[in-house]
Amino acid sequence: MNNPVLVEVLRSGFVESIHRGSVVVLGPDGTVRLAIGEVHEPVFTRSCNKPLQALGLLRAGLDLPDDADLAVGCASHSGEAEHVEQVIGILTKNGLAESDLGCPPDWPMNEASRNRVIAGGGGKRAAAMNCSGKHAAMVATSAQQEWDVRGYLDPEHPAQTSIADAVEDMTGERITTIGIDGCGAPLFALTLTGLATGYTRLVTAAQGTRRRRVADAMRSHPHLVGGTDRDDTELMQAIPGLLVKGGAEGVHAMVLADGTAMAMKIDDGAPRPRTPILVGVLRALGYDAPELEEKAERDVLGGGVPVGAARMTEGLLDNLV
């Protein structure tokens, strides 16, 4: 790939680094409003898949009456106390234990929460891992449907095949590549256009449908989707009706209340350039909020004070229609 430069990193007025990547923006009807770089080539869309995975589990028969449980099932949470409690609650309601989770144990992503765990003599645990909500939903589905609980991460397991069917249905793409995500779950490669299409179909679905319930649960519980000092959570709180979900290796997707959707992939996998691009697209689409002003650039520090910034390339969105 030779994707264009999306974000420049300036230090003391000198371009120190660049981040290349690809971005697509779709209108509610699927019309391409902006395409930068390779938006039709498959990439591993990592945790951006989670809302579509949750839909597949609901279609498989997952019964989660509490929308907060569904929200954490779509989350890349920070491992704060409320996140862990929500995950444990899903397990307990279904006669399961934390040991039934197939994700690796981890420290909370949130620094204050991690420090409290360490100060209390605690250690890594599966429920604190940022993907534990997704795993709790997968294993709960297996328990409810009387499927093999221990084998729920096998791509041929009925929970995973139902997820694959939902992903293909929502994105309009055939899955040709299956990998293993960082949490151990099956991972699909999708195009950015397909990913954005799936997000549009979530929020434009009729009230009361499974699709719409996934979107509404995430938007109603943004803190459970991310956490304290997390861009996804803060952007959803700032823009009514916005759904945002990030993934590892520089993938991010969002969809507005009217169904306008965006997906991006940063070639080098860095998280730094993602939020300036998200904010730039929101602004170009006519949205404004104090939070957007704060997040439009990422400070570059020298001696502990800002000496530059990571900012979106000038003119990048000029062709957004």
Coordinates of N, CA and C in Angstrom, one line a residue, residues 12 19-20 45 56 66 70 95 104 117 135 156 219 227 237 242 251-252 266 290 297 305:
S12 N 8.5 21.4 17.4 CA 9.3 22.7 17.2 C 9.2 23.2 15.8
H19 N 1.9 9.7 9.6 CA 1.1 8.5 9.7 C 0.3 8.4 8.4
R20 N 0.5 7.4 7.7 CA -0.3 7.1 6.5 C -1.5 6.2 6.8
T45 N -10.1 -5.7 11.3 CA -10.8 -4.5 11.9 C -10.9 -4.6 13.4
G56 N -24.5 -10.9 16.2 CA -24.5 -12.3 15.9 C -24.9 -13.2 17.0
D66 N -30.7 -6.8 30.2 CA -30.2 -5.5 30.6 C -29.3 -4.9 29.5
L70 N -25.4 -5.7 27.5 CA -25.1 -5.7 26.0 C -24.0 -4.6 25.7
G95 N -24.8 -18.8 35.5 CA -24.2 -19.9 36.2 C -22.8 -20.2 35.8
P104 N -7.2 -13.7 28.0 CA -6.1 -13.8 28.9 C -6.3 -12.8 30.1
V117 N -5.7 -1.8 42.2 CA -5.5 -3.3 42.3 C -4.2 -3.7 42.9
H135 N -16.2 -11.6 25.6 CA -16.1 -13.1 26.0 C -17.2 -13.5 26.9
E156 N -15.3 -22.8 14.4 CA -16.5 -23.7 14.0 C -17.5 -23.8 15.0
R219 N -24.8 3.5 22.8 CA -25.0 5.0 23.0 C -25.6 5.4 24.3
G227 N -14.6 4.0 29.0 CA -14.3 4.3 30.4 C -13.8 5.7 30.6
Q237 N -20.5 11.0 24.5 CA -21.1 11.9 25.4 C -21.3 13.3 24.9
L242 N -24.2 9.7 18.5 CA -22.9 9.2 17.9 C -22.6 7.9 18.5
V251 N -7.3 1.0 13.9 CA -8.6 0.9 13.3 C -9.6 1.7 14.1
H252 N -10.5 2.4 13.5 CA -11.6 3.1 14.2 C -12.8 3.3 13.3
I266 N -5.0 3.1 10.2 CA -3.7 3.7 10.2 C -2.7 2.7 9.8
P290 N -17.1 21.6 22.7 CA -15.8 21.9 23.3 C -14.9 20.7 23.3
E297 N -6.1 18.0 18.1 CA -4.7 17.8 17.9 C -4.2 17.0 19.2
V305 N 6.3 20.1 28.5 CA 5.4 21.1 28.0 C 5.2 20.9 26.5

